[in-house]
Coordinates of C-alpha atoms in Angstrom, one line a residue:
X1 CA 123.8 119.3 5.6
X2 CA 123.8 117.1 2.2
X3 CA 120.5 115.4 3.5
X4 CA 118.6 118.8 3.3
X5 CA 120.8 121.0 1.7
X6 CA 123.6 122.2 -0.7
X7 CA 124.5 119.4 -2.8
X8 CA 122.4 117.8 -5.5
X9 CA 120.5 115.0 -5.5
X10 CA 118.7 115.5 -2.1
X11 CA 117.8 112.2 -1.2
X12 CA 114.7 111.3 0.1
X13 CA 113.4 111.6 3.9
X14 CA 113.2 107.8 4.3
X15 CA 117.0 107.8 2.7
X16 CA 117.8 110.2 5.2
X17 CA 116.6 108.7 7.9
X18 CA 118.1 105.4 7.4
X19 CA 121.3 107.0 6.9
X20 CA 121.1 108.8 10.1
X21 CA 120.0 105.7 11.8
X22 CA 123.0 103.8 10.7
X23 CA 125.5 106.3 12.0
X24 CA 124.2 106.2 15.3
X25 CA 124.3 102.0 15.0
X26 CA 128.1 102.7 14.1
X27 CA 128.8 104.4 17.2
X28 CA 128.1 108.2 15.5
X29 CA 127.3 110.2 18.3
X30 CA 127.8 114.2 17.0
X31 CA 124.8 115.6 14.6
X32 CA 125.0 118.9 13.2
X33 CA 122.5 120.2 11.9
X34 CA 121.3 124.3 11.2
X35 CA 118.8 126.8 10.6
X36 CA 120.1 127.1 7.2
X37 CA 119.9 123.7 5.8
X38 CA 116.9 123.7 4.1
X39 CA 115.8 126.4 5.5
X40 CA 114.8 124.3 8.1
X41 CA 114.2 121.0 6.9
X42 CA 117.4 119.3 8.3
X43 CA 115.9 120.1 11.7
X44 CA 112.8 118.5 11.1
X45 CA 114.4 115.6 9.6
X46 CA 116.8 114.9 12.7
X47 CA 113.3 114.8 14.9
X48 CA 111.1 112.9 12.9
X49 CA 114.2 110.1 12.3
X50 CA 115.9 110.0 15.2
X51 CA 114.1 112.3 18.2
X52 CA 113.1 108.5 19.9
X53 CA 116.6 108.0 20.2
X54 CA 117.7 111.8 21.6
X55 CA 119.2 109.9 24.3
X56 CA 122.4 108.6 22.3
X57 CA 123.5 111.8 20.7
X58 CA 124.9 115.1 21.2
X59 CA 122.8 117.9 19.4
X60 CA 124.2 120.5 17.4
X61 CA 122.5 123.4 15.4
X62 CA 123.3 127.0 14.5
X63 CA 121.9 130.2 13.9
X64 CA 122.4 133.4 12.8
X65 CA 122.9 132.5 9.3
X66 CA 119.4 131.3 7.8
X67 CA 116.0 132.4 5.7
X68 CA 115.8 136.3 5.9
X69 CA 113.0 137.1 3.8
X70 CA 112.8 133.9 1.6
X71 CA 116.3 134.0 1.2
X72 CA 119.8 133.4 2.5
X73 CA 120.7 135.7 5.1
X74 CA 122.6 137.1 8.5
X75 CA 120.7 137.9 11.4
X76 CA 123.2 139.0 14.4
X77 CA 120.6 140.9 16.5
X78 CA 119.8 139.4 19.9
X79 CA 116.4 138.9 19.4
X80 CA 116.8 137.3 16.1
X81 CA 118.8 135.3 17.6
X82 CA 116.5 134.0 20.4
X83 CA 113.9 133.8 18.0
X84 CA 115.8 131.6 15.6
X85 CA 116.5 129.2 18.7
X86 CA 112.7 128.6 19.7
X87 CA 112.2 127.8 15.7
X88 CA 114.9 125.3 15.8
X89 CA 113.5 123.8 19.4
X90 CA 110.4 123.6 17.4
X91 CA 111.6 122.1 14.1
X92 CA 113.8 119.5 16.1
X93 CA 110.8 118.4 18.7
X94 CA 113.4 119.3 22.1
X95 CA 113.4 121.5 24.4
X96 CA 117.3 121.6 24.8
X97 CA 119.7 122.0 22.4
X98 CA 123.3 120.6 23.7
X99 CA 126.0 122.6 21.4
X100 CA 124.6 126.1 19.6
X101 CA 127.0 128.4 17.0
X102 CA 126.7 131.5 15.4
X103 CA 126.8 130.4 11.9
X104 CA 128.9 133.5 10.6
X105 CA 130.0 137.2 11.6
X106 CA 127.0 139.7 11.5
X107 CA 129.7 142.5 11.0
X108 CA 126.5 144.8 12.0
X109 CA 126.8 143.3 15.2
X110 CA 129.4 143.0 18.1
X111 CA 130.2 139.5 18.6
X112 CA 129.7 140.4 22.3
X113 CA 126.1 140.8 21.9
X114 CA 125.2 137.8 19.6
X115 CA 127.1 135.4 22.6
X116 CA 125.2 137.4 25.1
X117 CA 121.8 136.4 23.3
X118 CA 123.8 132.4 23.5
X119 CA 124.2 132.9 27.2
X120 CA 120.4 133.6 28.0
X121 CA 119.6 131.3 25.9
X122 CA 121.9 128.9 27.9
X123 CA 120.6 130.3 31.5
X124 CA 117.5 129.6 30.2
X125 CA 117.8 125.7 30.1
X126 CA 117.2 126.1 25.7
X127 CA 121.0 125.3 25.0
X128 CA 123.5 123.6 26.5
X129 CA 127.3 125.0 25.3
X130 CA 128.4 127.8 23.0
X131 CA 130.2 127.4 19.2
X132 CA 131.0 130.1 16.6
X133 CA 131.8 128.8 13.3
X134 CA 134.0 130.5 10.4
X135 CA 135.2 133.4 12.1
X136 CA 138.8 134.6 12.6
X137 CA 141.1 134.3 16.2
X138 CA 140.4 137.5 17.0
X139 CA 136.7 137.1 17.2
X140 CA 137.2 133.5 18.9
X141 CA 139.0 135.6 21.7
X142 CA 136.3 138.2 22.0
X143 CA 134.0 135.5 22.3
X144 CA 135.4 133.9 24.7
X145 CA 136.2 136.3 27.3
X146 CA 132.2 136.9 27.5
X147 CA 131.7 133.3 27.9
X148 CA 133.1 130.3 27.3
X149 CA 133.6 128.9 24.2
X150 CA 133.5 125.0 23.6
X151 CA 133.8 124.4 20.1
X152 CA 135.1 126.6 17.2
X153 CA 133.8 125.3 14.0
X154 CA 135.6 126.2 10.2
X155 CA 136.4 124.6 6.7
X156 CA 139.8 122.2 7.1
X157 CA 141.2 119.2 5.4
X158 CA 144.3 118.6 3.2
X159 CA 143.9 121.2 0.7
X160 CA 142.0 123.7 3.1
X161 CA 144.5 125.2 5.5
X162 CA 143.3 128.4 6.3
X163 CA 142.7 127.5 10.4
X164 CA 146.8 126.8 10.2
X165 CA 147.0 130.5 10.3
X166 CA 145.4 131.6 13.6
X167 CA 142.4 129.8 15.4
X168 CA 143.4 126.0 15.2
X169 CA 146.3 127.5 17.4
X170 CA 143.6 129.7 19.5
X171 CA 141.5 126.9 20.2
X172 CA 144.3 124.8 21.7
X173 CA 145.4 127.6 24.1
X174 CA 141.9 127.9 25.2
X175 CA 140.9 124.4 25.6
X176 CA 138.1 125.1 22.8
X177 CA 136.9 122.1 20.8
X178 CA 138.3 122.2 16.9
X179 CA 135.6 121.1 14.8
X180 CA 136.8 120.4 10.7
X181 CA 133.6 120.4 7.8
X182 CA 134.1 119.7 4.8
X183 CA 136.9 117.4 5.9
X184 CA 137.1 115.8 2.5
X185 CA 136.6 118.4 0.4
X186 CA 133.4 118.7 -0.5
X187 CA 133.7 115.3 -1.9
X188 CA 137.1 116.1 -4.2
X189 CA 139.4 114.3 -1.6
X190 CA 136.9 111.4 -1.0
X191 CA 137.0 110.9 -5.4
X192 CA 133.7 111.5 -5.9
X193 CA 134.3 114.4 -8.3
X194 CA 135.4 113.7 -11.6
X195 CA 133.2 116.6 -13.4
X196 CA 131.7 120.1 -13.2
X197 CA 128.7 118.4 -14.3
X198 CA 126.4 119.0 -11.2
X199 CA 122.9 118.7 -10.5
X200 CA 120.9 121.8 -11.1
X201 CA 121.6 123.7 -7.2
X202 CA 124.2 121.9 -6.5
X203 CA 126.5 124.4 -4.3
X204 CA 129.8 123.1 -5.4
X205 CA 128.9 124.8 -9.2
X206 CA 129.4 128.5 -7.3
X207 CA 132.7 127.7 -5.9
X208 CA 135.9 128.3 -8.6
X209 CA 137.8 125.7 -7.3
X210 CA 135.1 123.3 -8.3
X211 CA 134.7 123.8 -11.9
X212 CA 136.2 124.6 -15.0
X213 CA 139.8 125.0 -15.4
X214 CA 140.5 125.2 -11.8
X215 CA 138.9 121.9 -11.4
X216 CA 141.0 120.6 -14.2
X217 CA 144.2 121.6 -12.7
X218 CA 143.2 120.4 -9.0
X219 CA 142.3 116.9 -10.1
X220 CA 145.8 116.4 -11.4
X221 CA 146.6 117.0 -7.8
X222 CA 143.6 115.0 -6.4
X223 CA 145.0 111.6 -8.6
X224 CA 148.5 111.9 -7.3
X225 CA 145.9 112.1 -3.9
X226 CA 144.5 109.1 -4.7
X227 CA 147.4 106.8 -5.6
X228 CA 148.9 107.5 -2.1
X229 CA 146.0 106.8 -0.3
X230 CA 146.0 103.9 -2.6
X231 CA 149.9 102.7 -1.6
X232 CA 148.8 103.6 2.3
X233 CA 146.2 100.9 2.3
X234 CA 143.0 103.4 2.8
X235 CA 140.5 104.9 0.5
X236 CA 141.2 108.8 -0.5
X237 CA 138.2 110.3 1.9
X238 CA 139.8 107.7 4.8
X239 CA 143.3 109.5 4.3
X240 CA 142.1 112.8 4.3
X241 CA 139.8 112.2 7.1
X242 CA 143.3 110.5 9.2
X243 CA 145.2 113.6 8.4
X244 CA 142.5 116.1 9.9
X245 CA 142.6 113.8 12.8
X246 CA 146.4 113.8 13.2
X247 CA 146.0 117.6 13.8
X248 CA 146.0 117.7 17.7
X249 CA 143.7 116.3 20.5
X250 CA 141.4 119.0 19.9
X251 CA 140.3 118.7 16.7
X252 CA 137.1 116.6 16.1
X253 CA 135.9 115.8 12.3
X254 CA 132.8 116.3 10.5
X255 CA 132.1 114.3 7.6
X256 CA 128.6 114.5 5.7
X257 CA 127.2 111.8 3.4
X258 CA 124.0 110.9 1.8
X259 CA 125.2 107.3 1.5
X260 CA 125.1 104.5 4.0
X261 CA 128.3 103.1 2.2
X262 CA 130.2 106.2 2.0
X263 CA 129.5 106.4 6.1
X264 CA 130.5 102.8 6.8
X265 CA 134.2 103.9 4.7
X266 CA 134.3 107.4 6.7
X267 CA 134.0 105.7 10.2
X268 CA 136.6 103.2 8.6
X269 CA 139.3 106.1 8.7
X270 CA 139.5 105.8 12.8
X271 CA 141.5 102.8 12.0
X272 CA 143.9 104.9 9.5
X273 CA 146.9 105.8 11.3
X274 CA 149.8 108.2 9.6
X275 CA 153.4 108.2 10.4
X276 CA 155.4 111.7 9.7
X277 CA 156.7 110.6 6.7
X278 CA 152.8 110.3 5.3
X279 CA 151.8 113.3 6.6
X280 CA 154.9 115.4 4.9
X281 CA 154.1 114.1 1.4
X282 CA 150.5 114.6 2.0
X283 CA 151.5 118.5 3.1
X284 CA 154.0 118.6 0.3
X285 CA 150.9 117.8 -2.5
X286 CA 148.9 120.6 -0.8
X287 CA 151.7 123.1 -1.2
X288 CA 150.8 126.9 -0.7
X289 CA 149.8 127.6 -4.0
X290 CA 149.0 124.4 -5.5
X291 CA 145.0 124.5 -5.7
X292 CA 143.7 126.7 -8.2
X293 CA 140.3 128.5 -7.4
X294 CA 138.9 130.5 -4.3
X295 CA 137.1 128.6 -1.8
X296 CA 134.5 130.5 -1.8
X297 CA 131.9 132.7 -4.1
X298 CA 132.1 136.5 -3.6
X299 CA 128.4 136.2 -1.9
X300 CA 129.5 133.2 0.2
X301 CA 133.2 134.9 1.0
X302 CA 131.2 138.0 2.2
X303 CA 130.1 136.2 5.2
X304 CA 133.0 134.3 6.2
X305 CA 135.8 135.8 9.5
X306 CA 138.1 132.9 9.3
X307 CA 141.5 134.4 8.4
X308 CA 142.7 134.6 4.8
X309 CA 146.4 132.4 3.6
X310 CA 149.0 134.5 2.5
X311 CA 148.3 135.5 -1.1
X312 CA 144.8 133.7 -1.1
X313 CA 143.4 133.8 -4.0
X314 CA 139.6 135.2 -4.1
X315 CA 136.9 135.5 -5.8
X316 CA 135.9 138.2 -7.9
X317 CA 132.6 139.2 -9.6

């Protein structure tokens, strides 16, 4: 997503494109990409930088969630949805797409009709298996009992707990993949946040948790962060990755980077391994309560399912 999307600078399509290159050198073999990201142009980048070597990677892409009339938007309907998938086979040069989600919860739609749209699609030959991404247990189940799902993507790491409450359990049950973004925060547990000072569209600047005050308070937390990862021999982004890791034999990481050395330290972190003892004091920083901020804008909130953590703070206009 950062190479197209979200987070300010965007670096340049020869940047990207060595970056991608490297990961699949260093054994990376999982892209995920979207509709949304760029409204397009993540898609295109994957192709033109790495199509030739389509062999040596599983492909991943969403829809649903992307450009509704020159802006951000939710599209549920079946035939958007089929539409959406020919533009991404287009974009990304392929006429088979090997793991598709719905991005969010059209909430004007019945989940069982966006997966039905997935399963023609996958009857087809267009896409291989079926995701969902941000959406609660209970939609995970409905899901599934039309077909299959294989991966359940959602926001996790340290201080980001919200899949503890239902559908990292629901996923083990059903033998569904577990698949953590934003496994380091956004950056914060990986210490490259020091400021609200962000480039102008930079995401993070919408999100309380990220700035002001709130940002203040959660660096306090982030430092203490740090010096363990520091006293654990491994860099803070390592740790965090480790711990979403240590979460069970389902669940499968996600890191993004726009930097060739920040990639060579995340693939660093399969080599991090926690004891108990670690993981308690790492849960014990990341205490119910302890970040300040909602995760999310009210906009950005709107079109999220996952399930909410007991007295979650949100949000508000």
């Amino acid at each position: 997503m950062s190479l197209s999307h979200a987070y300010a600078p965007i670096p340049s399509a020869d940047q990207g494109a060595a970056l991608l290159n490297k990961a699949l050198d260093l054994g990376i073999t999982h892209f995920d990409t979207a509709a949304l990201y760029g409204f397009g142009a993540n898609e295109r980048l994957l192709a033109s930088a790495i199509g030739h070597r389509r062999a040596d990677y599983v492909l991943a892409s969403k829809c649903v969630l992307g450009e509704v009339n020159g802006k951000r938007g939710l599209d549920g309907r079946p035939e958007a949805i089929a539409a959406s998938i020919d533009a991404s086979l287009e974009r990304l040069q392929t006429d088979h797409i090997d793991l598709m989600y719905l991005h969010r919860l059209d909430r004007n739609v019945p989940i069982e009709e966006s997966v039905g749209a997935l399963v023609r699609a996958k009857e087809a030959g267009k896409i291989g298996a079926l995701g969902l991404s941000e959406m609660s247990a209970e939609t995970v189940r409905r899901a599934h009992a039309v077909h299959p799902i294989a991966a359940l993507q959602t926001e996790y790491s340290p201080m980001v707990r919200n899949p503890e409450v239902a559908v990292l359990e629901t996923c083990r049950e059903l033998g569904i993949a577990f698949v953590a973004f934003s496994p380091v925060a956004r950056g914060l547990l990986a210490d490259r946040i020091r400021s609200d000072a962000y480039g102008e569209g930079d995401l993070r600047s919408q999100f309380p948790r990220y700035s002001g005050d709130n940002l203040r308070h959660n660096l306090a937390i982030v430092d203490a962060f740090n010096a363990l990862a520091a006293e654990l021999g491994s860099t803070p982004a390592q740790l965090s990755l480790a711990w979403v890791l240590s979460r069970g034999a389902h669940v499968i990481a996600i890191p993004g980077t726009t930097s060739i050395a920040h990639l060579e330290e995340d693939v660093g972190a399969t080599d991090v391994v926690l004891n108990d003892a670690a993981i308690a004091r790492i849960d014990a920083l990341f205490a119910p309560g302890a970040i300040r901020g909602a995760r999310y804008s009210v906009a950005a909130q709107a079109q999220v399912g996952t399930e909410l953590l007991p007295n979650e703070e949100l949000a508000s206009d």
